[in-house]
Amino acid sequence: MGRMVGMWVVAIACLWAKPFVLPETFDAHSLMPHTHYLLTQETDHTPQEVLNQSSWQEAPHTILSFGFDERSHLWLKASLENPHEESRTFAVQFFPRINEHIALFQCATTCQPLSLKAPHFYLQPTYEITLAPQTHVILLAHTYSFGTALKAKWHLFSLEQARYDMLVDAVVLALFFGAMGALLLYNGFLFVFLKDITYGWYVCYLAAISFHHMMYTGVGYMLFPPWFMDMVRDASGLVFTLFTFFMMLFTGAYFKTHRHYPRFHRWLSLRYVLVGGALLGSFFPVLFQPLLALNAVLVFSLLGFGYYLLAKRNPLAPYFAAGWSVLIVSLLLMAFLNLGTSTLYDTLPYIAEAGIVFEALLFSFALASRLRLLQRAKEESDRALLALKEEQKALLQSTVEEKTASLKEALEHKEVLLKELNHRVKNNLQMIVSLLNLQLPRAQSTEAISMLEEALGRVRTISTLHEILNRESPQETLEIATYFSALASHVQALYDPEQKTHLTLTCKGVLPIKDLIYCGLILNELLSNAYRHARAKDPLRIAVEAVASPQGASIVVSDSGDLFLTEKETKGLGLTLVQTLARQQLGGTLTHSTQQGCTWTLSFAPSTPPSSS
């Protein structure tokens, strides 16, 4: 299209450009009205041979543009005349700055190449020329482009105006890249601290578009080696593709398309085709234009997706749609500039930079808005969770209270039943004792009386413990002294109602109820034997010593009488019961000594270690 425009411009041209006569003073002047151009595919012509060509055509007064023409070389020539008596020095500046190759020659009798003036300061290709008095020269320029559209225009500037314009250019670009760098750092810190990949892709996008603009403006040549920038410029399609690629990744992470919009997420998978095509396009220039077309399709698909979500009232869509719209407008303006179809650059030369910065700010606001929405959602989730927790707590409290009331009711019922059971057991034991007491006076033989007394003692042993437990609060252990004192009193009342025998008890510690039952039966048998069988010249003395501790328990029953047990007595029911209870129920040992009276010693380990009193 650019070539056709150029041909129509040439077709309507009617006059050859006249030489530009340097005025006495001037600030800026376009050379295009005085320019002729030659478009050729020959690459081996010298400047002098090019000047001798007959196919020069008059250039349009604005800009020469031929679209993406990678095989053609563009030559420009303009005649300059200095009619003054003094030398004149001025600057020649080329636009735009993104052509891959620009060379300028000053031709009089021969053509001499000119060098760039202060390339570290001038971002535009700028040359200083001095014309001697009363001289006429021809300026010859040669340019070509492989990565962008082939286009050119040139101007004359006074040195002061050229320096001023370049200073403004440098300040604006410094502000632009400073703003982009600040946004990179800001979003980079957010990525590091929040661990959100959305910020990571956005940082990559900002880096890619900043690097692309470094190449576009020439700033990259001030920061990187020329060979590196030349290599990057040869792969400009890949650089342009990268920021589209990262923007697609950013869009997917920003809206979580894999979860909420799976169809569009599959469309975003074309980014890998895009990068693959860019890599191939770096080696096969014929793929460059299809690659740009695919870039355009994907870019506009992102814009359409943003407006679709905006129509759906997605809270994340407004900033995204606005930012993407500004970016596309900026890219279109840059494309129109490259194609030479827009003169807006002459009045607003930094509109692309302003658009890119504004777009980056909008996307940063979008990320901040997304963060606020996520925080708000988290707060609402926390409130809902807290409300649910309180509801569950109230429900649990209600359930606990209901269960507690039910358990209390069951416990009260159990206590009532237990009291009733204890009362019946007590009555039954008392009835047995009464029956034995009634039967005892009617016994005729000594053996029958002895058997009834033994049975009465054993029942009272159990009854006594039961009475004590009924008086005390429910517990698993009992003081030995409490139980043994009551038990000894019953035995003494049965066998020594006149209390002629000296009975002493020394008890210390507590034992589990289970162990006390067996110990009470053993004590009853041993005390009964002492009262019935011990013979002493002096009043009989009986001593009971019982000690219980966590390490073990012992019960010693001793008397001062001379006790001689016959074989029948040792195998009687009483001692057999004592030995069985001591060994099998208590797991202890029972020893018997007849030195200085009779002494029985029971040692065992309590079933539950008692606490010492």
Coordinates of C-alpha atoms in Angstrom, one line a residue:
M1 CA 0.0 0.0 0.0
G2 CA 2.9 2.4 0.9
R3 CA 4.4 1.7 -2.5
M4 CA 1.2 2.6 -4.3
V5 CA 0.8 5.8 -2.4
G6 CA 4.3 6.7 -3.4
M7 CA 3.6 6.0 -7.1
W8 CA 0.5 8.2 -7.0
V9 CA 2.5 11.0 -5.4
V10 CA 5.1 10.7 -8.1
A11 CA 2.4 10.6 -10.9
I12 CA 0.9 13.9 -9.9
A13 CA 4.3 15.7 -9.3
C14 CA 4.8 18.4 -11.9
L15 CA 8.0 20.2 -11.0
W16 CA 11.4 19.2 -9.9
A17 CA 12.4 20.5 -6.4
K18 CA 14.4 23.7 -6.5
P19 CA 17.7 24.0 -4.5
F20 CA 17.2 25.0 -0.9
V21 CA 18.9 28.4 -0.4
L22 CA 20.0 28.9 3.1
P23 CA 18.4 31.9 4.7
E24 CA 20.2 34.4 6.9
T25 CA 18.7 32.8 10.0
F26 CA 16.3 30.0 10.6
D27 CA 15.3 27.5 13.3
A28 CA 13.9 24.5 11.3
H29 CA 13.0 23.8 7.8
S30 CA 11.8 20.6 6.0
L31 CA 14.0 19.4 3.1
M32 CA 11.1 17.3 1.7
P33 CA 9.9 20.0 -0.8
H34 CA 13.4 20.1 -2.2
T35 CA 14.0 16.3 -2.2
H36 CA 14.1 13.7 -5.0
Y37 CA 14.2 10.0 -4.2
L38 CA 15.3 6.8 -5.9
L39 CA 14.0 3.3 -4.9
T40 CA 16.2 0.5 -6.1
Q41 CA 17.0 -3.1 -5.2
E42 CA 20.6 -2.7 -6.2
T43 CA 23.0 -2.8 -3.3
D44 CA 26.4 -2.4 -4.9
H45 CA 26.1 1.1 -6.3
T46 CA 28.4 3.9 -5.1
P47 CA 26.9 7.3 -4.1
Q48 CA 28.4 8.8 -7.3
E49 CA 26.8 6.1 -9.4
V50 CA 23.4 6.6 -7.7
L51 CA 23.6 10.4 -8.5
N52 CA 24.1 9.6 -12.2
Q53 CA 20.9 7.5 -12.3
S54 CA 18.1 9.0 -14.4
S55 CA 15.1 7.6 -12.5
W56 CA 15.0 10.0 -9.7
Q57 CA 11.5 11.1 -8.7
E58 CA 10.2 14.1 -6.8
A59 CA 9.4 13.3 -3.2
P60 CA 6.1 14.3 -1.4
H61 CA 6.3 17.2 0.9
T62 CA 5.5 15.2 4.1
I63 CA 7.1 11.8 4.3
L64 CA 8.2 9.0 2.0
S65 CA 6.8 5.6 3.0
F66 CA 6.9 2.3 1.1
G67 CA 5.5 -0.2 3.7
F68 CA 7.4 -3.3 4.6
D69 CA 9.8 -3.6 1.8
E70 CA 12.8 -5.6 2.8
R71 CA 14.5 -5.8 -0.5
S72 CA 14.6 -2.1 -1.6
H73 CA 17.1 0.6 -0.7
L74 CA 15.9 4.2 -0.6
W75 CA 18.1 7.1 -1.7
L76 CA 17.3 10.8 -1.1
K77 CA 19.0 13.8 -2.5
A78 CA 18.5 17.6 -2.0
S79 CA 20.5 20.5 -3.3
L80 CA 21.7 23.1 -0.8
E81 CA 23.1 26.6 -1.7
N82 CA 24.9 29.0 0.6
P83 CA 24.7 32.5 -1.2
H84 CA 26.2 34.3 1.8
E85 CA 29.7 35.7 2.3
E86 CA 30.1 33.6 5.5
S87 CA 30.1 29.9 6.2
R88 CA 26.9 28.4 7.5
T89 CA 26.7 25.5 10.0
F90 CA 23.5 23.6 10.5
A91 CA 22.1 20.2 11.5
V92 CA 20.5 17.6 9.3
Q93 CA 18.1 15.3 11.2
F94 CA 16.4 12.1 10.0
F95 CA 12.9 10.9 11.0
P96 CA 11.9 8.4 12.1
R97 CA 14.7 7.0 14.2
I98 CA 13.9 3.3 13.8
N99 CA 15.3 2.7 10.3
E100 CA 18.0 0.0 10.6
H101 CA 20.5 1.8 8.4
I102 CA 21.0 5.5 7.6
A103 CA 24.0 7.1 5.9
L104 CA 24.5 10.7 4.7
F105 CA 26.9 11.9 2.0
Q106 CA 27.9 15.5 1.0
C107 CA 28.6 15.6 -2.7
A108 CA 30.3 18.3 -4.6
T109 CA 32.8 17.0 -7.1
T110 CA 32.9 13.8 -5.0
C111 CA 30.7 12.3 -2.3
Q112 CA 32.1 12.3 1.2
P113 CA 30.3 10.4 4.0
L114 CA 29.3 12.4 7.1
S115 CA 29.5 11.2 10.6
L116 CA 26.8 11.3 13.3
K117 CA 27.3 14.2 15.6
A118 CA 27.4 13.2 19.3
P119 CA 25.4 10.0 19.0
H120 CA 25.5 9.6 22.8
F121 CA 23.3 12.7 23.1
Y122 CA 21.2 12.9 19.9
L123 CA 18.6 10.2 19.9
Q124 CA 17.6 11.1 16.3
P125 CA 20.2 10.5 13.6
T126 CA 21.7 14.0 13.4
Y127 CA 24.6 15.3 11.4
E128 CA 26.3 18.7 11.4
I129 CA 27.2 20.3 8.1
T130 CA 29.2 23.4 7.3
L131 CA 28.8 25.1 3.9
A132 CA 31.5 27.4 2.7
P133 CA 30.5 30.8 1.3
Q134 CA 29.1 30.9 -2.2
T135 CA 28.9 27.1 -2.5
H136 CA 26.4 24.6 -3.8
V137 CA 26.4 21.0 -2.6
I138 CA 24.1 18.0 -2.9
L139 CA 23.1 16.0 0.2
L140 CA 22.7 12.3 -0.5
A141 CA 21.1 9.9 2.0
H142 CA 20.8 6.2 1.9
T143 CA 18.5 4.1 4.1
Y144 CA 16.9 0.7 4.3
S145 CA 14.9 -1.3 6.8
F146 CA 14.3 -5.0 7.4
G147 CA 12.3 -5.0 10.6
T148 CA 10.0 -1.9 10.1
A149 CA 8.3 -0.1 7.3
L150 CA 10.7 1.7 4.9
K151 CA 10.1 5.5 5.3
A152 CA 12.0 8.7 5.6
K153 CA 11.9 12.4 5.9
W154 CA 14.6 14.9 6.8
H155 CA 14.9 18.4 8.2
L156 CA 17.4 21.2 8.6
F157 CA 17.8 22.7 12.0
S158 CA 19.9 25.4 13.5
L159 CA 22.4 24.0 15.9
E160 CA 20.6 25.7 18.8
Q161 CA 17.2 24.3 17.8
A162 CA 18.6 20.8 17.2
R163 CA 20.2 20.7 20.6
Y164 CA 17.0 22.1 22.3
D165 CA 14.8 19.6 20.5
M166 CA 17.1 16.7 21.4
L167 CA 17.3 17.8 25.0
V168 CA 13.5 17.8 25.2
D169 CA 13.5 14.4 23.6
A170 CA 16.0 13.1 26.1
V171 CA 14.1 14.5 29.1
V172 CA 10.8 13.1 27.9
L173 CA 12.3 9.7 27.3
A174 CA 14.1 9.8 30.6
L175 CA 10.7 10.5 32.3
F176 CA 9.1 7.7 30.3
F177 CA 11.6 5.0 31.1
G178 CA 11.8 6.3 34.7
A179 CA 8.1 5.8 35.0
M180 CA 8.2 2.4 33.5
G181 CA 11.1 1.5 35.8
A182 CA 9.2 2.6 38.8
L183 CA 6.2 0.6 37.8
L184 CA 8.5 -2.4 37.2
L185 CA 9.9 -2.1 40.7
Y186 CA 6.5 -1.5 42.3
N187 CA 4.9 -4.6 40.7
G188 CA 8.1 -6.6 41.2
F189 CA 8.0 -6.0 44.9
L190 CA 4.3 -7.0 45.0
F191 CA 5.2 -10.2 43.2
V192 CA 8.0 -11.0 45.6
F193 CA 5.9 -10.4 48.7
L194 CA 2.5 -11.6 47.6
K195 CA 3.7 -14.6 45.6
D196 CA 1.0 -13.9 43.0
I197 CA 2.0 -15.0 39.5
T198 CA -0.3 -12.3 38.0
Y199 CA 2.2 -9.6 39.1
G200 CA 5.1 -11.8 37.7
W201 CA 3.5 -11.9 34.2
Y202 CA 2.8 -8.1 34.4
V203 CA 6.4 -7.4 35.3
C204 CA 7.5 -9.5 32.3
Y205 CA 5.1 -7.6 30.1
L206 CA 6.4 -4.2 31.3
A207 CA 10.0 -5.3 30.7
A208 CA 9.2 -6.5 27.2
I209 CA 7.4 -3.4 26.1
S210 CA 10.0 -1.2 27.7
F211 CA 12.8 -3.0 25.9
H212 CA 10.8 -2.8 22.6
H213 CA 10.6 1.0 23.1
M214 CA 14.3 1.2 23.8
M215 CA 14.9 -0.3 20.4
Y216 CA 12.2 1.9 18.8
T217 CA 13.6 5.2 20.3
G218 CA 17.3 4.3 20.1
V219 CA 17.8 4.5 23.9
G220 CA 19.0 0.9 23.8
Y221 CA 22.1 2.0 21.9
M222 CA 23.0 4.2 24.9
L223 CA 22.6 1.3 27.4
F224 CA 23.7 -1.8 25.5
P225 CA 26.5 -2.7 23.1
P226 CA 25.7 -1.9 19.4
W227 CA 26.2 -5.5 18.3
F228 CA 23.6 -6.6 20.8
M229 CA 21.0 -4.0 19.7
D230 CA 21.7 -4.8 16.1
M231 CA 20.9 -8.4 16.9
V232 CA 17.8 -7.4 18.8
R233 CA 16.6 -5.2 15.9
D234 CA 17.0 -8.1 13.5
A235 CA 14.7 -10.1 15.8
S236 CA 12.3 -7.1 16.3
G237 CA 9.3 -9.3 15.5
L238 CA 10.2 -11.6 18.5
V239 CA 10.6 -8.6 20.8
F240 CA 7.2 -7.3 19.7
T241 CA 5.7 -10.7 20.2
L242 CA 7.0 -11.1 23.7
F243 CA 4.9 -8.3 25.2
T244 CA 1.8 -9.8 23.5
F245 CA 2.7 -13.2 24.9
F246 CA 3.2 -11.9 28.4
M247 CA 0.0 -9.8 28.2
M248 CA -1.9 -13.0 27.3
L249 CA -0.4 -14.8 30.3
F250 CA -1.3 -11.8 32.5
T251 CA -4.9 -11.8 31.2
G252 CA -5.3 -15.5 32.0
A253 CA -3.9 -15.1 35.5
Y254 CA -5.8 -11.8 36.2
F255 CA -9.2 -13.2 35.3
K256 CA -8.4 -16.8 36.2
T257 CA -9.6 -17.9 32.8
H258 CA -8.7 -21.5 33.3
R259 CA -11.4 -21.7 36.0
H260 CA -14.0 -19.1 35.0
Y261 CA -13.6 -18.9 31.2
P262 CA -12.2 -22.2 29.9
R263 CA -13.1 -21.5 26.2
F264 CA -11.2 -18.2 26.1
H265 CA -8.4 -19.9 28.0
R266 CA -8.0 -22.4 25.2
W267 CA -7.9 -19.5 22.8
L268 CA -5.1 -18.0 24.9
S269 CA -3.1 -21.2 24.1
L270 CA -2.3 -19.6 20.8
R271 CA 0.4 -17.6 22.5
Y272 CA 2.7 -20.6 22.1
V273 CA 2.0 -20.6 18.4
L274 CA 2.8 -16.9 18.4
V275 CA 6.2 -17.3 20.1
G276 CA 7.1 -20.2 17.8
G277 CA 6.2 -18.1 14.8
A278 CA 8.3 -15.2 16.1
L279 CA 11.3 -17.5 16.5
L280 CA 10.8 -18.8 13.0
G281 CA 10.3 -15.2 11.7
S282 CA 13.7 -14.3 13.1
F283 CA 15.2 -16.7 10.6
F284 CA 12.7 -16.5 7.8
P285 CA 11.7 -12.8 7.0
V286 CA 8.8 -14.0 4.8
L287 CA 6.9 -14.9 8.0
F288 CA 7.2 -11.5 9.5
Q289 CA 4.0 -10.0 8.1
P290 CA 1.8 -13.1 8.9
L291 CA 3.3 -12.9 12.4
L292 CA 2.2 -9.2 12.7
A293 CA -1.2 -10.2 11.6
L294 CA -1.5 -12.9 14.2
N295 CA -0.3 -10.4 16.8
A296 CA -3.0 -8.0 15.8
V297 CA -5.7 -10.7 16.0
L298 CA -4.6 -11.8 19.5
V299 CA -4.3 -8.2 20.6
F300 CA -7.8 -7.3 19.5
S301 CA -9.2 -10.5 21.0
L302 CA -7.9 -9.4 24.4
L303 CA -9.6 -6.1 23.9
G304 CA -12.8 -7.8 22.9
F305 CA -12.6 -10.1 25.9
G306 CA -12.2 -7.0 28.1
Y307 CA -15.3 -5.4 26.7
Y308 CA -17.2 -8.6 27.0
L309 CA -16.4 -8.8 30.7
L310 CA -17.3 -5.1 31.0
A311 CA -20.7 -5.9 29.6
K312 CA -21.0 -8.7 32.1
R313 CA -20.3 -6.3 34.9
N314 CA -17.1 -8.1 36.0
P315 CA -15.6 -5.9 38.7
L316 CA -12.1 -6.4 37.3
A317 CA -12.9 -5.4 33.8
P318 CA -13.1 -1.5 33.8
Y319 CA -9.4 -0.9 34.3
F320 CA -8.4 -3.7 32.1
A321 CA -10.6 -2.6 29.2
A322 CA -9.5 1.0 29.5
G323 CA -5.8 0.2 29.7
W324 CA -6.0 -2.2 26.8
S325 CA -7.9 0.4 24.7
V326 CA -5.2 3.0 25.4
L327 CA -2.4 0.6 24.6
I328 CA -4.0 -0.4 21.2
V329 CA -4.5 3.3 20.3
S330 CA -0.8 3.9 21.1
L331 CA 0.2 0.8 19.0
L332 CA -2.0 2.0 16.1
L333 CA -0.5 5.4 16.2
M334 CA 3.0 3.9 16.1
A335 CA 1.9 1.7 13.2
F336 CA 0.5 4.6 11.3
L337 CA 3.7 6.5 12.0
N338 CA 5.7 3.6 10.7
L339 CA 3.6 3.4 7.6
G340 CA 3.7 7.2 7.1
T341 CA -0.1 7.5 7.0
S342 CA -0.3 9.8 10.0
T343 CA 0.9 13.4 10.6
L344 CA -0.1 13.4 14.2
Y345 CA 3.5 12.7 15.2
D346 CA 4.4 16.2 14.0
T347 CA 2.1 17.9 16.5
L348 CA 2.1 15.3 19.3
P349 CA 5.6 13.6 19.0
Y350 CA 5.3 11.8 22.4
I351 CA 1.8 10.6 22.2
A352 CA 3.0 6.9 22.0
E353 CA 5.1 7.3 25.2
A354 CA 2.2 9.0 27.0
G355 CA -0.2 6.3 25.9
I356 CA 2.1 3.4 27.0
V357 CA 2.7 5.0 30.5
F358 CA -1.0 5.8 30.9
E359 CA -1.8 2.2 30.0
A360 CA 0.8 0.8 32.4
L361 CA -0.7 3.0 35.2
L362 CA -4.2 1.8 34.4
F363 CA -3.1 -1.9 34.6
S364 CA -1.3 -1.1 37.9
F365 CA -4.6 0.4 39.1
A366 CA -6.3 -2.8 37.9
L367 CA -4.0 -5.0 39.9
A368 CA -4.5 -2.7 42.9
S369 CA -8.2 -2.9 42.4
R370 CA -8.0 -6.7 42.1
L371 CA -6.0 -6.8 45.3
R372 CA -8.6 -4.8 47.1
L373 CA -11.4 -7.1 45.7
L374 CA -9.5 -10.1 46.9
Q375 CA -9.0 -8.5 50.4
R376 CA -12.7 -7.6 50.5
A377 CA -13.6 -11.2 49.5
K378 CA -11.2 -12.5 52.2
E379 CA -12.8 -10.2 54.8
E380 CA -16.3 -11.3 53.8
S381 CA -15.1 -14.9 53.9
D382 CA -13.6 -14.4 57.3
R383 CA -16.8 -12.8 58.5
A384 CA -18.9 -15.6 57.1
L385 CA -16.5 -18.1 58.7
L386 CA -16.7 -16.3 62.0
A387 CA -20.5 -16.3 61.8
L388 CA -20.5 -20.0 61.0
K389 CA -18.1 -20.6 63.9
E390 CA -20.3 -18.7 66.3
E391 CA -23.3 -20.6 64.9
Q392 CA -21.5 -23.9 65.4
K393 CA -20.4 -22.8 68.8
A394 CA -24.0 -22.0 69.8
L395 CA -25.2 -25.2 68.3
L396 CA -22.5 -27.1 70.2
Q397 CA -23.3 -25.3 73.4
S398 CA -26.9 -26.1 73.0
T399 CA -26.1 -29.8 72.3
V400 CA -23.7 -29.9 75.3
E401 CA -26.4 -28.4 77.5
E402 CA -28.9 -30.9 76.3
K403 CA -26.5 -33.8 76.8
T404 CA -25.5 -32.4 80.2
A405 CA -29.1 -32.2 81.3
S406 CA -29.8 -35.7 80.0
L407 CA -26.7 -37.0 81.8
K408 CA -27.6 -35.2 85.0
E409 CA -31.1 -36.7 84.8
A410 CA -29.6 -40.2 84.1
L411 CA -27.1 -39.7 87.0
E412 CA -29.8 -38.7 89.4
H413 CA -31.9 -41.7 88.3
K414 CA -28.8 -43.9 88.8
E415 CA -28.2 -42.4 92.2
V416 CA -31.8 -43.1 93.2
L417 CA -31.5 -46.7 91.9
L418 CA -28.1 -47.1 93.7
K419 CA -29.5 -45.8 97.0
E420 CA -32.4 -48.2 96.6
L421 CA -30.0 -51.0 95.8
N422 CA -27.8 -50.1 98.8
H423 CA -30.8 -49.9 101.0
R424 CA -31.9 -53.4 99.9
V425 CA -28.4 -54.8 100.3
K426 CA -28.1 -53.3 103.7
N427 CA -31.6 -54.8 104.7
N428 CA -30.6 -58.2 103.3
L429 CA -27.3 -58.3 105.1
Q430 CA -29.0 -57.1 108.3
M431 CA -31.6 -59.8 107.8
I432 CA -28.9 -62.4 107.5
V433 CA -27.2 -61.1 110.6
S434 CA -30.5 -61.2 112.5
L435 CA -31.2 -64.8 111.3
L436 CA -27.7 -65.9 112.5
N437 CA -28.2 -64.1 115.8
L438 CA -31.6 -65.9 116.3
Q439 CA -30.1 -69.3 115.3
L440 CA -27.0 -68.9 117.6
P441 CA -28.8 -69.4 121.0
R442 CA -30.5 -72.5 119.6
A443 CA -27.3 -74.3 118.6
Q444 CA -26.7 -77.3 120.7
S445 CA -23.2 -78.4 119.8
T446 CA -20.0 -76.4 120.2
E447 CA -19.1 -77.0 116.6
A448 CA -22.4 -75.6 115.4
I449 CA -22.0 -72.5 117.6
S450 CA -18.5 -72.0 116.2
M451 CA -19.7 -72.3 112.6
L452 CA -22.5 -69.8 113.2
E453 CA -20.1 -67.4 114.9
E454 CA -17.7 -67.6 112.0
A455 CA -20.5 -67.1 109.5
L456 CA -21.8 -64.2 111.5
G457 CA -18.4 -62.6 111.6
R458 CA -17.9 -62.9 107.9
V459 CA -21.3 -61.4 107.1
R460 CA -20.6 -58.5 109.5
T461 CA -17.3 -58.0 107.9
I462 CA -19.0 -57.3 104.6
S463 CA -21.9 -55.4 106.2
T464 CA -19.6 -53.2 108.1
L465 CA -17.8 -52.1 105.0
H466 CA -21.1 -51.5 103.3
E467 CA -22.3 -49.3 106.1
I468 CA -19.2 -47.3 106.1
L469 CA -19.3 -46.7 102.3
N470 CA -22.9 -45.6 102.6
R471 CA -22.0 -43.0 105.2
E472 CA -19.0 -41.7 103.2
S473 CA -19.2 -39.9 99.8
P474 CA -18.7 -42.2 96.8
Q475 CA -15.0 -43.0 96.5
E476 CA -12.6 -45.6 95.3
T477 CA -10.4 -45.8 98.4
L478 CA -11.0 -45.7 102.1
E479 CA -8.9 -45.1 105.2
I480 CA -7.7 -48.4 106.7
A481 CA -8.2 -47.2 110.3
T482 CA -11.9 -46.4 109.7
Y483 CA -12.8 -49.8 108.4
F484 CA -10.5 -51.9 110.7
S485 CA -11.7 -50.1 113.9
A486 CA -15.3 -50.8 113.1
L487 CA -14.5 -54.4 112.1
A488 CA -12.5 -55.1 115.3
S489 CA -15.2 -53.7 117.5
H490 CA -17.8 -56.1 116.0
V491 CA -15.4 -59.1 116.5
Q492 CA -14.6 -58.0 120.1
A493 CA -18.3 -57.6 120.9
L494 CA -18.9 -61.2 119.6
Y495 CA -16.1 -63.0 121.4
D496 CA -15.2 -60.7 124.3
P497 CA -18.2 -58.7 125.3
E498 CA -16.7 -57.9 128.7
Q499 CA -13.5 -56.6 127.0
K500 CA -11.0 -58.6 129.1
T501 CA -8.6 -58.7 126.1
H502 CA -6.4 -55.7 125.4
L503 CA -6.9 -54.9 121.7
T504 CA -4.8 -52.2 120.0
L505 CA -4.9 -51.0 116.4
T506 CA -2.3 -49.0 114.6
C507 CA -3.4 -48.2 111.0
K508 CA -2.1 -45.8 108.5
G509 CA -2.9 -45.2 104.8
V510 CA -5.7 -45.9 102.4
L511 CA -6.5 -48.9 100.3
P512 CA -8.8 -49.5 97.3
I513 CA -12.3 -50.8 98.3
K514 CA -11.7 -54.0 96.3
D515 CA -8.6 -54.8 98.4
L516 CA -10.3 -53.7 101.7
I517 CA -13.0 -56.4 101.2
Y518 CA -10.4 -59.2 101.1
C519 CA -8.3 -57.6 103.9
G520 CA -11.4 -57.3 106.1
L521 CA -12.3 -61.0 105.6
I522 CA -8.7 -62.0 106.4
L523 CA -8.6 -59.7 109.5
N524 CA -11.9 -61.1 110.7
E525 CA -10.6 -64.7 110.5
L526 CA -7.3 -63.9 112.2
L527 CA -9.0 -62.0 115.1
S528 CA -11.6 -64.7 115.5
N529 CA -8.8 -67.3 115.7
A530 CA -7.0 -65.3 118.3
Y531 CA -10.0 -64.8 120.5
R532 CA -11.1 -68.4 120.3
H533 CA -7.8 -70.3 120.4
A534 CA -5.2 -68.1 122.1
R535 CA -4.4 -69.1 125.7
A536 CA -2.6 -66.7 128.0
K537 CA -1.7 -66.6 131.7
D538 CA -2.1 -62.9 131.8
P539 CA -4.9 -61.0 130.0
L540 CA -4.7 -61.6 126.3
R541 CA -3.2 -58.8 124.2
I542 CA -4.0 -58.6 120.6
A543 CA -2.3 -56.0 118.3
V544 CA -3.2 -55.1 114.7
E545 CA -0.8 -53.0 112.6
A546 CA -1.7 -52.0 109.1
V547 CA 0.4 -49.8 106.8
A548 CA -0.3 -48.9 103.1
S549 CA 1.8 -46.8 100.8
P550 CA 2.4 -46.6 97.0
Q551 CA 5.3 -49.1 97.4
G552 CA 3.1 -51.8 99.1
A553 CA 0.8 -52.7 102.0
S554 CA 1.3 -54.9 105.0
I555 CA -1.1 -56.2 107.8
V556 CA 0.3 -57.8 111.0
V557 CA -2.0 -59.5 113.5
S558 CA -0.2 -60.7 116.7
D559 CA -1.3 -62.0 120.1
S560 CA 0.4 -62.9 123.4
G561 CA -1.2 -66.3 123.8
D562 CA 0.2 -69.8 123.2
L563 CA -1.6 -71.0 120.1
F564 CA -1.2 -74.6 119.0
L565 CA -3.2 -75.4 115.9
T566 CA -4.0 -79.0 115.2
E567 CA -3.8 -80.4 111.7
K568 CA -7.5 -80.3 111.5
E569 CA -7.6 -76.6 112.4
T570 CA -4.9 -75.6 109.9
K571 CA -6.9 -77.2 107.2
G572 CA -10.2 -75.7 108.4
L573 CA -12.3 -73.3 106.3
G574 CA -11.1 -70.2 108.1
L575 CA -7.4 -70.5 107.5
T576 CA -8.0 -71.9 104.0
L577 CA -10.0 -68.8 103.2
V578 CA -7.3 -66.6 104.6
Q579 CA -4.6 -68.3 102.5
T580 CA -6.7 -68.3 99.4
L581 CA -7.6 -64.6 99.7
A582 CA -4.1 -63.6 100.5
R583 CA -2.5 -65.4 97.5
Q584 CA -5.1 -65.5 94.8
Q585 CA -7.1 -62.3 95.3
L586 CA -4.5 -60.0 96.7
G587 CA -1.5 -61.6 95.0
G588 CA 0.5 -61.3 98.3
T589 CA 2.3 -63.5 100.8
L590 CA 1.1 -64.7 104.2
T591 CA 3.6 -65.8 106.9
H592 CA 3.0 -67.3 110.4
S593 CA 5.2 -67.2 113.4
T594 CA 4.7 -68.7 116.9
Q595 CA 7.7 -67.1 118.7
Q596 CA 6.5 -64.9 121.6
G597 CA 2.9 -65.5 120.8
C598 CA 1.4 -65.9 117.4
T599 CA 2.0 -63.5 114.6
W600 CA 0.4 -63.4 111.1
T601 CA 2.0 -61.1 108.5
L602 CA 0.3 -60.3 105.2
S603 CA 2.2 -58.4 102.5
F604 CA 0.8 -57.4 99.1
A605 CA 0.8 -54.7 96.4
P606 CA -2.4 -52.6 96.2
S607 CA -4.4 -53.0 93.0
T608 CA -4.4 -49.2 92.7
P609 CA -1.5 -47.3 94.2
P610 CA -3.0 -45.5 97.1
S611 CA -2.1 -42.0 98.1
S612 CA -0.5 -41.7 101.5
S613 CA -2.6 -40.1 104.2

